[in-house]
mmCIF file of C-alpha atoms in Angstrom:
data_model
loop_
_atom_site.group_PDB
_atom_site.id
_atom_site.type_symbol
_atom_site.label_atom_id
_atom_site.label_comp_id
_atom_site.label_asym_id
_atom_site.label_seq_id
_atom_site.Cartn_x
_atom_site.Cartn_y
_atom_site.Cartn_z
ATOM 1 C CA UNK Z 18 208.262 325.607 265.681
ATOM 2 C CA UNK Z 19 208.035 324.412 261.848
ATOM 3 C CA UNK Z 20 204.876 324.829 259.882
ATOM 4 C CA UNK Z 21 204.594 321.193 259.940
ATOM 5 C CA UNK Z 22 204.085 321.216 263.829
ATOM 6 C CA UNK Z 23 202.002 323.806 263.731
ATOM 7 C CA UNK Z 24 199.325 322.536 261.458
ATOM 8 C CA UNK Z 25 199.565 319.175 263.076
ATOM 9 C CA UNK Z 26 197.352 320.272 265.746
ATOM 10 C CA UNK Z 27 194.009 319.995 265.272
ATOM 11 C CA UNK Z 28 193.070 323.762 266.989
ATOM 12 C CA UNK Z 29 195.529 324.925 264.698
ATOM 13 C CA UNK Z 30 193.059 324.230 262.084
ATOM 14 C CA UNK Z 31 190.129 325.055 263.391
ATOM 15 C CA UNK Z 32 191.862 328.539 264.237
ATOM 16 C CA UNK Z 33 192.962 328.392 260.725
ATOM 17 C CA UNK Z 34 189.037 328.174 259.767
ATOM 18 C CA UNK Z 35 188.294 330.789 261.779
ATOM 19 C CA UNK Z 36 190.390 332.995 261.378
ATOM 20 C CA UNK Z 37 189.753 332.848 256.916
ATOM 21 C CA UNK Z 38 185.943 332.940 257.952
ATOM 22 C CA UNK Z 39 186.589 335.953 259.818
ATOM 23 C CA UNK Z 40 189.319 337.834 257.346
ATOM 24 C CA UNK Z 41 186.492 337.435 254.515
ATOM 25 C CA UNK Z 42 183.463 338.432 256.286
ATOM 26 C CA UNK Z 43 185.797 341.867 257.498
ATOM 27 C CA UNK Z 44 187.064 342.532 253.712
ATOM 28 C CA UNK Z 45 183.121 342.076 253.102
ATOM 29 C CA UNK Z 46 182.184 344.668 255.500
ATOM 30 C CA UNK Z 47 184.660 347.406 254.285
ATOM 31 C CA UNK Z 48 183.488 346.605 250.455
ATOM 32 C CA UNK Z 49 180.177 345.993 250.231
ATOM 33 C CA UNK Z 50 178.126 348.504 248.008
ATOM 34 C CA UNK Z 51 174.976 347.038 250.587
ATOM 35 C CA UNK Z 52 175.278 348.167 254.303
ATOM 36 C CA UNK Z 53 172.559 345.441 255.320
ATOM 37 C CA UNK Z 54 175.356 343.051 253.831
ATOM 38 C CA UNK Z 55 178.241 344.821 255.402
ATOM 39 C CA UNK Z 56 176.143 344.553 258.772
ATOM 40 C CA UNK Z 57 175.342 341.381 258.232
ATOM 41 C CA UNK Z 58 179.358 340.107 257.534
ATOM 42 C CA UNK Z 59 180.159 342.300 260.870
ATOM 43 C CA UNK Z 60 177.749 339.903 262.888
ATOM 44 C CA UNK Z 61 179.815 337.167 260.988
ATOM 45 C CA UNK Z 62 183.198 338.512 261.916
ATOM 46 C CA UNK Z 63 182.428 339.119 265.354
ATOM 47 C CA UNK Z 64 181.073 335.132 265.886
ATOM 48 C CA UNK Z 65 184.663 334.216 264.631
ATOM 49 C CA UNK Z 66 185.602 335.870 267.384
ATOM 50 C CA UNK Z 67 183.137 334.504 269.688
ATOM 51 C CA UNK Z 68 184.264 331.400 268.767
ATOM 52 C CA UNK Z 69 188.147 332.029 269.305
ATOM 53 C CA UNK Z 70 187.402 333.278 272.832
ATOM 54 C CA UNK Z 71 185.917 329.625 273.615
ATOM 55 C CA UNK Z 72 189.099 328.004 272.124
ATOM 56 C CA UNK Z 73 191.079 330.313 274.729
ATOM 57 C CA UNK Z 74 188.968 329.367 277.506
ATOM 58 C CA UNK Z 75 187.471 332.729 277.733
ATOM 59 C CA UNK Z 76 183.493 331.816 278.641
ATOM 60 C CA UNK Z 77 182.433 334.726 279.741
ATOM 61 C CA UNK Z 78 183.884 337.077 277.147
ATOM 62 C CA UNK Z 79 182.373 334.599 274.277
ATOM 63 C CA UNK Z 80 178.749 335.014 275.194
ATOM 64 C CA UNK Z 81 178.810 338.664 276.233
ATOM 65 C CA UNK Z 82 180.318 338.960 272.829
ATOM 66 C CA UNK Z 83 177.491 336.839 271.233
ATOM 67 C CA UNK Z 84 174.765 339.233 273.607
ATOM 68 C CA UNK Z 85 176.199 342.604 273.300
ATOM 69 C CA UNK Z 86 177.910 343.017 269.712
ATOM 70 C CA UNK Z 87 175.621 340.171 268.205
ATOM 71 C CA UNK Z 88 172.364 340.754 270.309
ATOM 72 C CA UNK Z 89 172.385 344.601 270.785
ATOM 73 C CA UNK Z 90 174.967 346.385 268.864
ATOM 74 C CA UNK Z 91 174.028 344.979 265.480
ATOM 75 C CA UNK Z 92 170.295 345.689 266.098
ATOM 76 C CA UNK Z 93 171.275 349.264 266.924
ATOM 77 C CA UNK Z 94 173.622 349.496 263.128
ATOM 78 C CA UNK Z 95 170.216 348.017 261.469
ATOM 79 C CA UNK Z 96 167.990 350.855 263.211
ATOM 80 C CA UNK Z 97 170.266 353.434 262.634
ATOM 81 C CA UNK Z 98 171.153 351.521 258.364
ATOM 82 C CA UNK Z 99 167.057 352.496 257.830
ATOM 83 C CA UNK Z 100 166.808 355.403 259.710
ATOM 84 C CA UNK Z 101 169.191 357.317 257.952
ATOM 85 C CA UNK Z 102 168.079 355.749 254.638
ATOM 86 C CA UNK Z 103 171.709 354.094 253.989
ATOM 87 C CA UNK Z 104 172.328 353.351 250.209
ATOM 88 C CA UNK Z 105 170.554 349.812 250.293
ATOM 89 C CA UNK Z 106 171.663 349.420 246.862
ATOM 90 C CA UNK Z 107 173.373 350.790 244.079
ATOM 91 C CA UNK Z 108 173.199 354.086 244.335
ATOM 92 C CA UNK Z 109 174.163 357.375 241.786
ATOM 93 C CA UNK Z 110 176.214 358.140 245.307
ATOM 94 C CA UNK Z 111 179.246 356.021 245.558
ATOM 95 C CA UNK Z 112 179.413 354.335 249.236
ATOM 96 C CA UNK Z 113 182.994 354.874 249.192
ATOM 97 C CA UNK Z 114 185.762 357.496 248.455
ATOM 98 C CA UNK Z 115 187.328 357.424 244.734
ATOM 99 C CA UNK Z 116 190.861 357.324 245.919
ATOM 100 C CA UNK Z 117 191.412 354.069 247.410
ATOM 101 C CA UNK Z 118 194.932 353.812 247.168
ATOM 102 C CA UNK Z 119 196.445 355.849 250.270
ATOM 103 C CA UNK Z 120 193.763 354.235 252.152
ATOM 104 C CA UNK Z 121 195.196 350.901 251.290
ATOM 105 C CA UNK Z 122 198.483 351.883 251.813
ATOM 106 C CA UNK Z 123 197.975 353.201 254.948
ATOM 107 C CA UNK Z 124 196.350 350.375 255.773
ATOM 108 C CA UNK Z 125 199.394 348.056 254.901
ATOM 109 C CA UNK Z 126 201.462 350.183 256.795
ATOM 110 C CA UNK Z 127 199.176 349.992 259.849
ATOM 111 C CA UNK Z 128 199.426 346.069 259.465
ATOM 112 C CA UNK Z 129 203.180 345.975 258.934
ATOM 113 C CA UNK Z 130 203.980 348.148 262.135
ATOM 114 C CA UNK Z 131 201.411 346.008 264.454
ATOM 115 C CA UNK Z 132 202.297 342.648 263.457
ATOM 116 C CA UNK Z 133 205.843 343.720 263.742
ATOM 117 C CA UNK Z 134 205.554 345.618 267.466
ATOM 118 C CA UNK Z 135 203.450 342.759 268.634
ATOM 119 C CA UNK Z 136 204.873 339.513 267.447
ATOM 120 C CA UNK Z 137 208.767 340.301 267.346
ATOM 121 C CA UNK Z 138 208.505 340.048 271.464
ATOM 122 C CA UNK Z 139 206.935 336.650 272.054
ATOM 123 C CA UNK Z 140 208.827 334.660 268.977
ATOM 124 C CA UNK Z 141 206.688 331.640 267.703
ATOM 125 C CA UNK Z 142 206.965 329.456 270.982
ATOM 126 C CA UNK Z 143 204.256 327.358 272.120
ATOM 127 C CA UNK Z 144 201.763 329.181 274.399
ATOM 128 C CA UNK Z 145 200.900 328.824 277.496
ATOM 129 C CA UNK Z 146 198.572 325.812 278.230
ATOM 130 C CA UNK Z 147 195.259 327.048 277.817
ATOM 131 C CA UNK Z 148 193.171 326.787 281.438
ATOM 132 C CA UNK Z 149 189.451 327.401 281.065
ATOM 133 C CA UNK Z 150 188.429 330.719 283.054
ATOM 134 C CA UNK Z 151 185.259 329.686 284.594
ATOM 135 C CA UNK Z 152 182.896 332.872 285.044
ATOM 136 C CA UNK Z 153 182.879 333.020 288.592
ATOM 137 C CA UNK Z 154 186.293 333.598 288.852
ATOM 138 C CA UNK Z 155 186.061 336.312 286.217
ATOM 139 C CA UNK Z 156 183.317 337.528 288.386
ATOM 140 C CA UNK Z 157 185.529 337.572 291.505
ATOM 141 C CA UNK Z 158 188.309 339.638 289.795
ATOM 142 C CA UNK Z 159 186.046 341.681 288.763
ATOM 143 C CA UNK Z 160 184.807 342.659 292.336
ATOM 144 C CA UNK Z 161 187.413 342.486 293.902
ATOM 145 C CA UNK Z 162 190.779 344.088 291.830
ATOM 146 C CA UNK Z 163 188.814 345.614 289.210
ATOM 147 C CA UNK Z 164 186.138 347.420 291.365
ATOM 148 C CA UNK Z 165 187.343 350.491 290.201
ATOM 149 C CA UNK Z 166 187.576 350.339 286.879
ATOM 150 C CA UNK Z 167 184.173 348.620 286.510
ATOM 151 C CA UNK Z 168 182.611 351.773 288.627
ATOM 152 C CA UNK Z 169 184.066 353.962 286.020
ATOM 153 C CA UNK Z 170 182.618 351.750 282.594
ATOM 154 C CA UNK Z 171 179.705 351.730 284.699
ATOM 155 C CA UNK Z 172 179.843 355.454 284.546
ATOM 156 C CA UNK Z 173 180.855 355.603 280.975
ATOM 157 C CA UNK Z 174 177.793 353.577 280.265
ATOM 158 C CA UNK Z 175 175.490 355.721 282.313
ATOM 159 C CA UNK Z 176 176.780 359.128 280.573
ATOM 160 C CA UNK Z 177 176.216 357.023 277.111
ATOM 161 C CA UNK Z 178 172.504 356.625 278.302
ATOM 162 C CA UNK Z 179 171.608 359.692 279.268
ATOM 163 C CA UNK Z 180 173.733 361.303 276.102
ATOM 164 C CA UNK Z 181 172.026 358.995 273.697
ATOM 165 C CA UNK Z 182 168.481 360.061 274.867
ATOM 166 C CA UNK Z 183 169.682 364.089 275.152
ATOM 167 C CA UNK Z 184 170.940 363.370 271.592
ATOM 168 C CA UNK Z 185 168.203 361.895 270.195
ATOM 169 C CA UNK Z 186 164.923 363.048 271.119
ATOM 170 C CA UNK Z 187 163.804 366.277 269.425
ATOM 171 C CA UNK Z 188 163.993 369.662 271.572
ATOM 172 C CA UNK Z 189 160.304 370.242 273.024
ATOM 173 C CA UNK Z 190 161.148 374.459 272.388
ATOM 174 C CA UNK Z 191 160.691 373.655 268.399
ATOM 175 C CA UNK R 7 198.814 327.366 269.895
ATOM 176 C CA UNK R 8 201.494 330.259 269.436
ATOM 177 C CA UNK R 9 200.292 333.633 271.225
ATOM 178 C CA UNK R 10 201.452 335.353 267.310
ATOM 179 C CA UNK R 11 198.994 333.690 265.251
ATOM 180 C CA UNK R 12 196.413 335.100 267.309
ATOM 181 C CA UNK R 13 198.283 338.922 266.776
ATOM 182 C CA UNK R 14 198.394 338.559 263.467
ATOM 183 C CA UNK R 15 194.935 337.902 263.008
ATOM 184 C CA UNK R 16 194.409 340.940 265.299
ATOM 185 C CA UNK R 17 196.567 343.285 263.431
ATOM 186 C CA UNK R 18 194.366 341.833 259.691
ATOM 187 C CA UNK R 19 191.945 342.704 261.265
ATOM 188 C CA UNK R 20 192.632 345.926 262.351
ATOM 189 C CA UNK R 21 194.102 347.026 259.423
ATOM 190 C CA UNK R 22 190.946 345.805 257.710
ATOM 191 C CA UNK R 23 189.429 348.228 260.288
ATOM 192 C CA UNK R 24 191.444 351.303 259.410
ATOM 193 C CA UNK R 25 191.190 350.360 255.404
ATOM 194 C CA UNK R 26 187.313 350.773 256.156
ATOM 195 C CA UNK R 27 187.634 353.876 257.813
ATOM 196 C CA UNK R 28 189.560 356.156 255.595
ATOM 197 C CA UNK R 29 187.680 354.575 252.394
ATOM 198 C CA UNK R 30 183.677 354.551 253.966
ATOM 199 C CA UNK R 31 182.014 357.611 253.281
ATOM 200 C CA UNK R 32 178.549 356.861 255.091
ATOM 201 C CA UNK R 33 178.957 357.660 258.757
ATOM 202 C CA UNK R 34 177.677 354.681 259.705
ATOM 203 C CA UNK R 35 179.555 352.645 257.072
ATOM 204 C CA UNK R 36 182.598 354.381 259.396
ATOM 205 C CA UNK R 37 181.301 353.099 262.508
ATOM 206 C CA UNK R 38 180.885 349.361 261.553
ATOM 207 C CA UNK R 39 184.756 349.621 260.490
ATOM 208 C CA UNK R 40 185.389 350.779 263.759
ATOM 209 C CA UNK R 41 183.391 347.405 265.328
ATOM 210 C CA UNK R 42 186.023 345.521 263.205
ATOM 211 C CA UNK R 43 188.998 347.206 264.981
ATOM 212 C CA UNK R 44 187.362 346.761 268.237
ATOM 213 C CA UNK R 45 187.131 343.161 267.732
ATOM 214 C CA UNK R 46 190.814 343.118 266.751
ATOM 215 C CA UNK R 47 191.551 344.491 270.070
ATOM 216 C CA UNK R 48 189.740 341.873 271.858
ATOM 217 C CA UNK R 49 191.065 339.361 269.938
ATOM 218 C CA UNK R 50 194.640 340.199 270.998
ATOM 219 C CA UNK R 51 193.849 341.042 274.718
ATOM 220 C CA UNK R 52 192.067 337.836 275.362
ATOM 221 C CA UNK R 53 194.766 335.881 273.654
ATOM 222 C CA UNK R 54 197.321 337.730 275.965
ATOM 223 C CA UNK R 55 194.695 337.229 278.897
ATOM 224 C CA UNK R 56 194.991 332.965 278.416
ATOM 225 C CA UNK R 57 198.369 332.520 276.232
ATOM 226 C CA UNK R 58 200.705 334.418 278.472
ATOM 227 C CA UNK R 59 199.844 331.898 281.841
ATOM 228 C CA UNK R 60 198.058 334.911 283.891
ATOM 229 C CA UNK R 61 196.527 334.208 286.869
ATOM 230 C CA UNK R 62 194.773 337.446 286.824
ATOM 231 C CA UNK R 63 192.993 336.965 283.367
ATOM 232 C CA UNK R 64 193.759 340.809 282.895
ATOM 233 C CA UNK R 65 193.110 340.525 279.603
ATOM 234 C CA UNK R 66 189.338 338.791 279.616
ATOM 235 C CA UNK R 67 188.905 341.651 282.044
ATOM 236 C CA UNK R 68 189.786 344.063 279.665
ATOM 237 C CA UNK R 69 188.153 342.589 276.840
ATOM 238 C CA UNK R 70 185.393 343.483 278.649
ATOM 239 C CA UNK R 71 185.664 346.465 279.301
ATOM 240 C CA UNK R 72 186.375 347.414 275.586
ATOM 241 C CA UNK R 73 182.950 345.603 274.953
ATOM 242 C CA UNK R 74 181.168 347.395 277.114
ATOM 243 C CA UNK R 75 182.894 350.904 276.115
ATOM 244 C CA UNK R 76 182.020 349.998 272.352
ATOM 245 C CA UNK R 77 178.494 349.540 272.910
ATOM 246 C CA UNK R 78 178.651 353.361 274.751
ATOM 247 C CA UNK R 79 180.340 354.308 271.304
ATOM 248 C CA UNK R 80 177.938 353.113 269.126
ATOM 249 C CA UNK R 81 174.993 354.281 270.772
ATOM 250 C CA UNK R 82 176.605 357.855 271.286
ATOM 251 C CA UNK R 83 177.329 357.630 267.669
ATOM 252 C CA UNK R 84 174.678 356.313 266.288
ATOM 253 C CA UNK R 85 172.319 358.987 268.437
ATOM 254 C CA UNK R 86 175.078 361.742 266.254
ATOM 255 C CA UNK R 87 174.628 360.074 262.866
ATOM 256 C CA UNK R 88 170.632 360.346 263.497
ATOM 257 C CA UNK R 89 171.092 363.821 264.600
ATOM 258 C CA UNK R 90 173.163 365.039 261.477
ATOM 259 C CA UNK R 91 170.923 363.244 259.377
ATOM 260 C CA UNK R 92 167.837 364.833 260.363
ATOM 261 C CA UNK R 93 169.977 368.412 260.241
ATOM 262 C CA UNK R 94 171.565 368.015 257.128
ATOM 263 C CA UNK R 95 169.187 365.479 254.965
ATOM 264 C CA UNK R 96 172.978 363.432 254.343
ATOM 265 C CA UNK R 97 175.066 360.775 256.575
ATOM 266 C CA UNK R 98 178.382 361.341 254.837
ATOM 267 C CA UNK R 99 181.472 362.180 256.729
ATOM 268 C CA UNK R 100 182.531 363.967 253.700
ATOM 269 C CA UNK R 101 179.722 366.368 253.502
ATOM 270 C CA UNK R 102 180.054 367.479 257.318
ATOM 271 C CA UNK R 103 183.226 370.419 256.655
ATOM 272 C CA UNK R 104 180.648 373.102 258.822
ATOM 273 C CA UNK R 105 184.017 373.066 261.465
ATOM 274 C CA UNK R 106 186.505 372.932 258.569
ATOM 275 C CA UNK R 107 188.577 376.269 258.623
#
């Protein structure tokens, strides 16, 4: 499949959109000298994905993505960004390490490995034909085969809750 | 749409991700690079969950469950971040060597 093909499509471009939306707000969330800007490029990241998942069909995952990450998990970064008095701006402290270098190239090498182990497989053939996957069916998987699995997140998340609170209330004995 | 367009957004991403990591020295700094890696992950399962033809949808399954184990994470490590904090006056990963050898 030529370049020429590829772009011809017009998802191809949106996902093109996307995807640069999304590749700039993540370099702005590892840069930024302000965390309420990093946070801020995160919430922008993760609607890039939000919107992906609805070009896949994937409903259900799009709008617990915009609820959870966008809803909850960003209020939570904010909360904990001014509780812990974050540098909010420039600050005699530098945000990040001096020696960026390794970093980067670790990071390269991190990129080279998984977009070699995970595209070399599938070759650049069309996809499947994307079917919408309407949330009840999700829903009905998710009783039925994935019962188990879902009993243990919903485990995970009930150890989270009662660790968080243990955590972060102060110890009545002081 | 090709399934490795999709991948190698993921693995940007993710590398992004790691970059953020091992370069962040505020705690929480660390743990919004980690949301970016997460999201990488997604991105790849739920491609594999509707570009691979699966009847199952194992991968928006799975999607979700990373979702839901992230938002455990954060709030596990955002409840540690607070706690150091308020211990130590200082959120940076670099200052927290009390179980270096």
């Amino acid at each position: 499949m030529s370049f020429g093909d590829w772009i011809g499509q017009s998802e191809n471009i949106v996902f093109l959109v996307i995807g640069v939306v999304m590749l700039v707000a993540g370099f702005w969330v590892v840069t930024s000298r302000n965390l309420v800007h990093a946070v801020l490029m995160l919430v922008l990241a993760l609607a890039g994905s939000a919107a992906l998942f609805l070009m896949l069909g994937a409903e259900f995952v799009a709008w617990t993505v915009v609820l959870v990450y966008i809803g909850a998990v960003v209020v939570l970064f904010l909360f904990g960004l001014m509780i812990t008095r974050a540098p909010l701006r420039r600050d005699p402290v530098s945000l990040d390490h001096a020696r960026r270098w390794p970093a980067m190239l670790v990071a390269g090498a991190v990129f080279a490995t998984l977009a070699y182990a995970t595209t070399a497989f599938y070759g650049w053939k069309e996809g499947a034909a994307v079917t919408p996957s309407p949330t009840g069916d999700l829903g009905d998987l998710l009783f039925n085969r994935f019962v188990i699995p879902f009993e243990a997140v919903s485990f995970v998340l009930l150890a989270a809750l009662i660790g968080g609170i243990v955590l972060a209330r102060k110890d009545p004995r002081e | 749409m090709t399934i490795n367009q999709f991948l190698i957004l993921g693995s940007l991403l993710f590398s992004l991700g790691v970059y953020g990591v091992l370069v962040r020295r505020n705690a929480v700094a660390v743990l919004l690079s980690i949301e970016l890696m997460l999201a990488a992950v997604n991105i790849n399962l739920v491609a594999f969950g509707s570009l691979l033809g699966d009847t199952l949808r194992t991968g928006h399954i799975f999607a979700l469950f990373v979702i839901t184990v992230a938002a455990a994470e954060v709030g596990i490590g955002l409840a540690i971040v607070i706690l150091i904090f308020r211990n130590r006056a200082s959120a940076n990963v670099d200052e927290l060597d009390l179980m270096k050898w």
